[in-house]
Amino acid sequence: MTDTSRRPGTSAPDGTPPRRSMLNDAGVRAVLFQIIAMAIVIAIGWYLVGNTLHNLATRNIQTGFDYLSREAGFAIGETLIPYNATDTYARALWVGVINTLKVSLIGIVFAMLIGVVIGVARLSSNWLLAKLATIYVETLRNIPVLLQLFFWYGLITEVLPAPRQALQPIEGVFLSNRGFKMPAPADHPAWWGALIALIVAILAVRFLLARARRIQAATGDRPKTLIPSLALLIGLPVAAWAVMGAPLALDMPELRGFNFQGGISVSPEFAALTLGLTLYTAAFIAETVRSGIQAVGKGQWEAAAALGLKPGVTMRLIILPQALRVIVPPTTSQFLNLTKNSSLAVAIGYPDIVSVANTTLNQTGQAIENIALIMLAYLTVSLSISAFMNWYNKRIALVER
Amino acid sequence: MTAQTIPEKTAVERPPAATVGPIAWIRGNLFNTWYNALITVAIAWALISWLPGLIDWAFVDAVWGRAAPEACKAAEGACWAFIREKYRLILFGTYPYEEQWRPLASILIFVTLVAASGYRKFWSRKLVYVWGAALLLICLLMWGGVFGLPLVETRLWGGLMITLVLSVFGCGIAFPIAVLLALGRRSNLPIIKALSVTYIELIRGVPLVTLLFMASVMIPLFLPEGLNINKLLRAQIAIIMFAAAYLAEVVRGGLQAIPKGQYEAADALGLGYWQKMRLIILPQALKISIPSTVNSFLSTLKDTSLVVIIGIFDLMLATRAALNDAPWRTYFAEAYVFAALVYFVFCFAISRYSQWLERYLGRGAHR
């Protein structure tokens, strides 16, 4: 369909050259048009760059990325890699990138889980459940996500008590206005052993499923996979953990001074951001899941029922594979939206890339470089997510003759 | 089987299970399988244990009407008195108190216009003129300075009006740009196509926050010395740039849905590119993409709340400002619920309208 704007009449039907001016020739006009467009863009760019250079010079703003190797001089509340105020701006920005990735990754996983549950719940034959899911989707979709973030942040910092009076819903878990504290297993090689065993178990399960598929294709009988898979997934890590010494020691959070020490801690900013982004995006994912499942023809359910398949098996082997084709592309955009919305962190003070770059910008005055770095970071993340999801989409897409 | 084998006694057979009436409805919709029964019981239990508390908080124990912060402190429920005290700040920002009928009138004009534009009956060329006249009237009302209306500078504007201005103008101006970008993206002139694709992908790949930062710190650097665009306009430019990229993809979707035959027919008639687009392709493409366009407007309305980050006094920031008053600090939930309600009314109306429109426009397709 791309060649449709080729103009008719580039040459007269009878073969004689058309008697018209050069300007009426479609080919010439196309070139001319593009030259003009290019010229306008270059002229605007030239003008803006000229102004900018002049302004930078008169305001004594430095240019270039030299500042990246200078000492940042500001502290960052939460970091996954070691960082302190004497480190460079480059490292500070890198901490911001990692924080953005952390929030996005955790957000995507939870949003997907909640979204699928809510989406399926909206289709439930249980009236109460379906209505509740609808209310959830309609409410959360129609309120700006920033407002929701402020709400959750307010809830955590204003309503929860100070650390001294922290709520303790389960032994060892503390909820206070300084965030959440959970006991963590004390560092011991056995935990790493269990992690490696889990990865091995996942690979083994994949092999098991592939074998089951092969046998089903060859003989029509599908060997039972659920129980062996579960046994592998739970058994292997537990066995590894037990063999390597079965450590039970936990690093319990303890109140020392004004705050808790030890254990896993979740800051109020991170909690509010993850909660807000997850619940908001889940509402959108729920809609794509619902429409995807509804897009699968009723006949597919009926055909499966006629073959004597149980509803669970029908869902897993017949409906979901078809629904996924409809679900994956819009869900990709939702993942991207969640990642981009994580930039709202700057509003509640979570040190993501935008927040760190903004601090850097205020300290160095180098607006262009910092904003370019933020854009570069997001473009890289966005393009990677879409590349991965496109690969996945291609894998599950309908192969037609 | 003979007739005798059917005894008369079968007349006392039990009546069939009800298929109508509330009991049957409950059985069919809440307890049709064992797991649904379980879910129903669990939800009912959760509702029974949560709902009364929520209702008490929001209505029964709440402080309504005018009241001092102390009265709220004493009460157990929500403090709606806070909203009563601050609603003008939240809706109109720092616009001079005496003159607040002006933004109110402007909001009403805006809402009426947008609502009227939704009806098929009013879709005609006249609507464009009405919009033009109304926008002129709104500008007159908001700025003043003539007809005895005192001048009010944009830096005093705030609240809901800013939110509406940013979203209505954002979408209105972004739309024609989006159409051009979409045409550019589908063009077979390589340079035009490359320019459009670069613009769309660059803008869509970064968060709006970045563009807003760019607008607030970089636009002043781009402009010649001495020329200063005010903050509101800069934010508006960022929103237009952002909305245009997203709308362009919506329009492109519409363009892609037009069968090749339409292009060929237009070519056969000897129409030039612009004639072909204006008379044949765009009217159809835009019609197809109307529901997605409306959804795009909806997200733009929600996205305007991000201008908080660069300190524009929209509905969201006005709500935060209301919370800065020390004695009322703790009533953040009430403030956010109120603001959420305002956003919800607008957004829910738009989303319902979009669904209606989809059915309405789809009528012809399913004869």
Tab-separated table of C-alpha atoms in Angstrom, chain B residues 14-340:
chain	number	residue	atom	x	y	z
B	14	ARG	CA	-41.765	-31.685	42.586
B	15	PRO	CA	-41.958	-28.407	40.724
B	16	PRO	CA	-38.986	-27.729	38.451
B	17	ALA	CA	-36.092	-25.740	39.912
B	18	ALA	CA	-36.851	-22.087	39.574
B	19	THR	CA	-35.297	-20.433	36.557
B	20	VAL	CA	-36.614	-16.964	37.287
B	21	GLY	CA	-36.834	-14.865	40.397
B	22	PRO	CA	-34.182	-13.708	42.870
B	23	ILE	CA	-33.408	-17.159	44.304
B	24	ALA	CA	-32.707	-18.585	40.865
B	25	TRP	CA	-30.621	-15.543	40.024
B	26	ILE	CA	-28.525	-15.981	43.147
B	27	ARG	CA	-28.144	-19.685	42.453
B	28	GLY	CA	-27.180	-19.096	38.845
B	29	ASN	CA	-24.868	-16.152	39.329
B	30	LEU	CA	-23.331	-16.624	42.761
B	31	PHE	CA	-23.468	-20.322	43.662
B	32	ASN	CA	-23.405	-22.147	40.317
B	33	THR	CA	-20.272	-24.149	41.169
B	34	TRP	CA	-18.573	-25.028	44.421
B	35	TYR	CA	-15.672	-22.686	43.791
B	36	ASN	CA	-17.974	-19.842	42.839
B	37	ALA	CA	-19.834	-20.400	46.095
B	38	LEU	CA	-16.517	-20.217	47.917
B	39	ILE	CA	-15.550	-16.993	46.124
B	40	THR	CA	-18.960	-15.477	46.834
B	41	VAL	CA	-18.711	-16.268	50.524
B	42	ALA	CA	-15.173	-14.891	50.727
B	43	ILE	CA	-16.115	-11.634	48.956
B	44	ALA	CA	-19.292	-11.260	50.987
B	45	TRP	CA	-17.307	-11.720	54.180
B	46	ALA	CA	-14.741	-9.161	53.084
B	47	LEU	CA	-17.460	-6.666	52.146
B	48	ILE	CA	-19.304	-7.170	55.421
B	49	SER	CA	-16.161	-6.588	57.421
B	50	TRP	CA	-14.916	-3.570	55.406
B	51	LEU	CA	-17.894	-1.752	53.991
B	52	PRO	CA	-19.565	-0.584	57.238
B	53	GLY	CA	-16.290	0.925	58.434
B	54	LEU	CA	-15.825	2.713	55.123
B	55	ILE	CA	-19.400	4.027	55.126
B	56	ASP	CA	-19.002	5.216	58.723
B	57	TRP	CA	-15.784	6.988	57.788
B	58	ALA	CA	-17.126	8.601	54.638
B	59	PHE	CA	-20.660	9.488	55.733
B	60	VAL	CA	-21.825	8.660	59.260
B	61	ASP	CA	-18.884	9.900	61.349
B	62	ALA	CA	-17.756	12.510	58.829
B	63	VAL	CA	-17.703	16.228	59.505
B	64	TRP	CA	-19.786	18.024	56.916
B	65	GLY	CA	-20.309	21.681	56.217
B	66	ARG	CA	-18.277	24.441	57.790
B	67	ALA	CA	-16.170	23.357	60.739
B	68	ALA	CA	-12.861	24.179	62.362
B	69	PRO	CA	-9.943	21.730	62.086
B	70	GLU	CA	-10.419	20.996	65.800
B	71	ALA	CA	-13.906	19.645	65.130
B	72	CYS	CA	-12.384	17.279	62.564
B	73	LYS	CA	-9.750	16.136	65.002
B	74	ALA	CA	-12.462	15.242	67.475
B	75	ALA	CA	-14.506	13.325	64.899
B	76	GLU	CA	-13.663	9.795	63.806
B	77	GLY	CA	-14.724	10.038	60.192
B	78	ALA	CA	-13.724	11.949	57.117
B	79	CYS	CA	-13.238	15.684	57.287
B	80	TRP	CA	-15.324	17.013	54.397
B	81	ALA	CA	-15.227	20.383	56.137
B	82	PHE	CA	-11.709	20.617	54.733
B	83	ILE	CA	-13.089	20.402	51.208
B	84	ARG	CA	-15.775	22.939	52.095
B	85	GLU	CA	-13.000	25.249	53.278
B	86	LYS	CA	-10.645	24.724	50.346
B	87	TYR	CA	-12.751	23.832	47.311
B	88	ARG	CA	-12.265	27.250	45.796
B	89	LEU	CA	-8.504	26.946	46.050
B	90	ILE	CA	-8.620	23.464	44.549
B	91	LEU	CA	-10.900	24.406	41.649
B	92	PHE	CA	-9.695	27.923	40.864
B	93	GLY	CA	-6.184	28.123	42.320
B	94	THR	CA	-4.990	31.591	43.158
B	95	TYR	CA	-7.334	33.358	40.753
B	96	PRO	CA	-8.563	36.505	42.571
B	97	TYR	CA	-11.414	35.541	44.890
B	98	GLU	CA	-13.859	38.187	43.639
B	99	GLU	CA	-13.308	37.186	40.027
B	100	GLN	CA	-13.674	33.443	40.369
B	101	TRP	CA	-17.004	33.488	38.522
B	102	ARG	CA	-14.893	33.999	35.403
B	103	PRO	CA	-13.022	30.676	35.476
B	104	LEU	CA	-16.271	29.040	36.576
B	105	ALA	CA	-18.057	30.463	33.542
B	106	SER	CA	-15.136	29.403	31.325
B	107	ILE	CA	-15.237	25.860	32.724
B	108	LEU	CA	-18.972	25.695	32.050
B	109	ILE	CA	-18.498	26.959	28.489
B	110	PHE	CA	-15.736	24.398	27.946
B	111	VAL	CA	-17.778	21.520	29.315
B	112	THR	CA	-20.901	22.503	27.369
B	113	LEU	CA	-18.909	22.819	24.175
B	114	VAL	CA	-17.123	19.518	24.567
B	115	ALA	CA	-20.388	17.795	25.445
B	116	ALA	CA	-22.195	19.389	22.486
B	117	SER	CA	-19.379	18.398	20.127
B	118	GLY	CA	-20.039	14.804	21.104
B	119	TYR	CA	-23.460	14.750	19.458
B	120	ARG	CA	-23.686	13.671	15.857
B	121	LYS	CA	-26.394	16.304	15.346
B	122	PHE	CA	-23.915	19.134	15.814
B	123	TRP	CA	-21.159	17.740	13.591
B	124	SER	CA	-20.979	20.377	10.920
B	125	ARG	CA	-18.777	23.191	9.757
B	126	LYS	CA	-20.668	25.562	12.067
B	127	LEU	CA	-19.211	23.780	15.077
B	128	VAL	CA	-15.753	25.029	14.127
B	129	TYR	CA	-16.942	28.648	14.166
B	130	VAL	CA	-18.762	28.125	17.464
B	131	TRP	CA	-15.550	26.706	18.932
B	132	GLY	CA	-13.571	29.658	17.635
B	133	ALA	CA	-16.015	32.139	19.113
B	134	ALA	CA	-16.187	30.293	22.423
B	135	LEU	CA	-12.414	30.078	22.789
B	136	LEU	CA	-12.204	33.793	22.113
B	137	LEU	CA	-14.841	34.381	24.800
B	138	ILE	CA	-12.944	32.152	27.238
B	139	CYS	CA	-9.695	34.021	26.619
B	140	LEU	CA	-11.549	37.277	27.165
B	141	LEU	CA	-13.061	36.008	30.408
B	142	MET	CA	-9.864	34.538	31.764
B	143	TRP	CA	-7.506	37.397	30.923
B	144	GLY	CA	-9.929	40.280	31.143
B	145	GLY	CA	-8.460	43.742	30.852
B	146	VAL	CA	-11.358	44.913	28.654
B	147	PHE	CA	-15.045	45.663	29.218
B	148	GLY	CA	-14.325	46.567	32.826
B	149	LEU	CA	-12.961	43.121	33.678
B	150	PRO	CA	-9.753	43.487	35.692
B	151	LEU	CA	-6.693	41.941	34.065
B	152	VAL	CA	-5.660	38.594	35.541
B	153	GLU	CA	-2.233	37.291	34.550
B	154	THR	CA	-1.734	33.633	33.696
B	155	ARG	CA	0.554	33.166	36.678
B	156	LEU	CA	-2.519	33.601	38.897
B	157	TRP	CA	-4.577	31.058	36.973
B	158	GLY	CA	-4.929	27.675	38.520
B	159	GLY	CA	-6.921	24.628	39.409
B	160	LEU	CA	-9.390	22.841	37.173
B	161	MET	CA	-9.271	25.546	34.485
B	162	ILE	CA	-5.556	24.922	33.897
B	163	THR	CA	-6.186	21.203	33.628
B	164	LEU	CA	-8.940	21.799	31.063
B	165	VAL	CA	-6.970	24.408	29.110
B	166	LEU	CA	-3.917	22.161	28.908
B	167	SER	CA	-5.888	19.139	27.779
B	168	VAL	CA	-8.368	20.792	25.392
B	169	PHE	CA	-5.764	22.973	23.680
B	170	GLY	CA	-3.244	20.137	23.897
B	171	CYS	CA	-5.486	17.786	21.942
B	172	GLY	CA	-6.939	20.459	19.681
B	173	ILE	CA	-3.578	21.696	18.427
B	174	ALA	CA	-1.929	18.280	18.494
B	175	PHE	CA	-4.562	16.805	16.200
B	176	PRO	CA	-3.695	18.557	12.910
B	177	ILE	CA	0.018	18.027	13.642
B	178	ALA	CA	-0.723	14.361	14.263
B	179	VAL	CA	-2.515	14.043	10.931
B	180	LEU	CA	0.487	15.535	9.123
B	181	LEU	CA	2.875	13.248	11.005
B	182	ALA	CA	0.769	10.198	10.201
B	183	LEU	CA	0.645	11.149	6.518
B	184	GLY	CA	4.398	11.729	6.656
B	185	ARG	CA	4.958	8.316	8.160
B	186	ARG	CA	2.968	6.667	5.367
B	187	SER	CA	4.504	8.822	2.661
B	188	ASN	CA	6.881	7.319	0.125
B	189	LEU	CA	9.138	10.341	0.167
B	190	PRO	CA	12.092	8.942	2.136
B	191	ILE	CA	13.164	12.140	3.876
B	192	ILE	CA	9.656	13.099	4.956
B	193	LYS	CA	9.071	9.575	6.189
B	194	ALA	CA	12.351	9.480	8.108
B	195	LEU	CA	11.619	12.812	9.776
B	196	SER	CA	8.151	11.704	10.875
B	197	VAL	CA	9.279	8.306	12.124
B	198	THR	CA	12.137	9.840	14.086
B	199	TYR	CA	9.873	12.369	15.712
B	200	ILE	CA	7.150	9.873	16.625
B	201	GLU	CA	9.496	7.195	17.959
B	202	LEU	CA	11.677	9.637	19.896
B	203	ILE	CA	8.726	11.237	21.659
B	204	ARG	CA	6.953	7.965	22.315
B	205	GLY	CA	10.107	6.437	23.706
B	206	VAL	CA	10.568	8.940	26.516
B	207	PRO	CA	8.306	9.784	29.435
B	208	LEU	CA	6.266	12.984	29.434
B	209	VAL	CA	8.172	14.103	32.534
B	210	THR	CA	11.323	14.426	30.402
B	211	LEU	CA	9.530	16.588	27.871
B	212	LEU	CA	8.160	18.766	30.642
B	213	PHE	CA	11.653	19.201	32.081
B	214	MET	CA	12.845	20.003	28.625
B	215	ALA	CA	10.097	22.589	28.290
B	216	SER	CA	10.867	24.156	31.620
B	217	VAL	CA	14.678	24.286	31.430
B	218	MET	CA	15.606	23.938	27.781
B	219	ILE	CA	13.109	26.083	25.879
B	220	PRO	CA	14.513	29.233	27.547
B	221	LEU	CA	17.942	28.167	26.281
B	222	PHE	CA	16.661	27.638	22.750
B	223	LEU	CA	15.107	31.063	22.415
B	224	PRO	CA	16.964	34.259	21.560
B	225	GLU	CA	17.957	36.385	24.513
B	226	GLY	CA	15.195	38.578	25.832
B	227	LEU	CA	12.366	36.483	24.409
B	228	ASN	CA	10.653	34.688	27.248
B	229	ILE	CA	7.707	32.366	26.869
B	230	ASN	CA	5.707	31.964	30.037
B	231	LYS	CA	5.763	28.727	31.961
B	232	LEU	CA	2.192	27.701	31.198
B	233	LEU	CA	2.731	28.050	27.462
B	234	ARG	CA	5.950	26.043	27.685
B	235	ALA	CA	4.134	23.211	29.460
B	236	GLN	CA	1.420	23.463	26.832
B	237	ILE	CA	4.016	23.061	24.076
B	238	ALA	CA	5.389	19.926	25.748
B	239	ILE	CA	1.903	18.434	26.050
B	240	ILE	CA	1.120	19.235	22.415
B	241	MET	CA	4.378	17.609	21.263
B	242	PHE	CA	3.633	14.531	23.347
B	243	ALA	CA	-0.027	14.203	22.365
B	244	ALA	CA	0.821	14.702	18.680
B	245	ALA	CA	3.158	11.693	18.637
B	246	TYR	CA	0.567	9.413	20.217
B	247	LEU	CA	-2.303	10.726	18.098
B	248	ALA	CA	-0.175	10.283	14.986
B	249	GLU	CA	-0.045	6.550	15.651
B	250	VAL	CA	-3.808	6.468	16.134
B	251	VAL	CA	-4.329	8.220	12.808
B	252	ARG	CA	-1.800	5.925	11.148
B	253	GLY	CA	-3.880	2.979	12.353
B	254	GLY	CA	-6.886	4.548	10.636
B	255	LEU	CA	-4.924	5.158	7.434
B	256	GLN	CA	-3.719	1.571	7.343
B	257	ALA	CA	-7.278	0.317	7.575
B	258	ILE	CA	-8.316	2.016	4.330
B	259	PRO	CA	-8.370	-0.525	1.503
B	260	LYS	CA	-5.934	0.008	-1.335
B	261	GLY	CA	-8.854	0.294	-3.732
B	262	GLN	CA	-9.756	3.659	-2.269
B	263	TYR	CA	-6.318	5.028	-3.098
B	264	GLU	CA	-6.444	3.540	-6.565
B	265	ALA	CA	-9.925	4.898	-7.198
B	266	ALA	CA	-8.740	8.359	-6.189
B	267	ASP	CA	-5.725	8.016	-8.479
B	268	ALA	CA	-7.996	6.889	-11.295
B	269	LEU	CA	-10.043	10.053	-10.854
B	270	GLY	CA	-6.848	11.990	-11.387
B	271	LEU	CA	-6.850	13.566	-7.941
B	272	GLY	CA	-3.588	14.999	-6.653
B	273	TYR	CA	-2.068	13.856	-3.374
B	274	TRP	CA	-3.679	16.490	-1.167
B	275	GLN	CA	-7.045	16.257	-2.899
B	276	LYS	CA	-6.973	12.496	-2.560
B	277	MET	CA	-6.158	12.692	1.133
B	278	ARG	CA	-8.562	15.491	1.964
B	279	LEU	CA	-11.558	14.189	0.025
B	280	ILE	CA	-11.212	10.415	0.056
B	281	ILE	CA	-8.714	8.946	2.487
B	282	LEU	CA	-8.676	11.145	5.587
B	283	PRO	CA	-12.440	11.386	6.099
B	284	GLN	CA	-12.630	7.588	6.201
B	285	ALA	CA	-9.442	7.096	8.198
B	286	LEU	CA	-10.381	9.684	10.800
B	287	LYS	CA	-13.821	8.175	11.182
B	288	ILE	CA	-12.326	4.760	11.867
B	289	SER	CA	-9.931	6.182	14.406
B	290	ILE	CA	-12.423	8.340	16.301
B	291	PRO	CA	-12.813	5.966	19.274
B	292	SER	CA	-9.040	5.622	19.720
B	293	THR	CA	-8.692	9.376	19.301
B	294	VAL	CA	-11.170	9.897	22.118
B	295	ASN	CA	-9.174	7.478	24.266
B	296	SER	CA	-6.072	9.434	23.427
B	297	PHE	CA	-7.808	12.613	24.631
B	298	LEU	CA	-8.611	10.770	27.844
B	299	SER	CA	-4.978	9.944	28.508
B	300	THR	CA	-3.954	13.490	27.685
B	301	LEU	CA	-6.417	14.767	30.291
B	302	LYS	CA	-4.898	12.453	32.895
B	303	ASP	CA	-1.351	13.252	31.793
B	304	THR	CA	-1.824	16.976	32.314
B	305	SER	CA	-1.551	16.214	36.041
B	306	LEU	CA	2.189	15.707	35.501
B	307	VAL	CA	2.706	19.445	35.106
B	308	VAL	CA	2.822	19.397	38.919
B	309	ILE	CA	6.425	18.346	38.500
B	310	ILE	CA	7.406	21.651	36.934
B	311	GLY	CA	5.175	23.631	39.268
B	312	ILE	CA	2.195	24.544	37.096
B	313	PHE	CA	-0.807	25.199	39.292
B	314	ASP	CA	-3.272	22.680	37.859
B	315	LEU	CA	-6.004	20.804	39.736
B	316	MET	CA	-3.454	18.391	41.154
B	317	LEU	CA	-1.018	21.001	42.460
B	318	ALA	CA	-3.877	23.126	43.795
B	319	THR	CA	-4.974	20.091	45.806
B	320	ARG	CA	-1.457	19.714	47.173
B	321	ALA	CA	-1.386	23.413	47.973
B	322	ALA	CA	-4.590	23.068	49.968
B	323	LEU	CA	-2.823	20.390	52.018
B	324	ASN	CA	0.044	22.741	52.848
B	325	ASP	CA	-2.145	24.567	55.359
B	326	ALA	CA	-0.761	23.258	58.675
B	327	PRO	CA	-3.994	22.552	60.624
B	328	TRP	CA	-5.443	20.615	57.676
B	329	ARG	CA	-2.313	18.652	56.807
B	330	THR	CA	-3.578	15.283	57.941
B	331	TYR	CA	-6.656	15.285	55.707
B	332	PHE	CA	-4.787	14.194	52.592
B	333	ALA	CA	-7.206	11.326	51.926
B	334	GLU	CA	-10.189	13.689	51.701
B	335	ALA	CA	-8.297	16.074	49.443
B	336	TYR	CA	-7.167	13.316	47.072
B	337	VAL	CA	-10.591	11.675	47.063
B	338	PHE	CA	-12.102	15.010	46.043
B	339	ALA	CA	-9.552	15.612	43.289
B	340	ALA	CA	-9.901	12.005	42.155
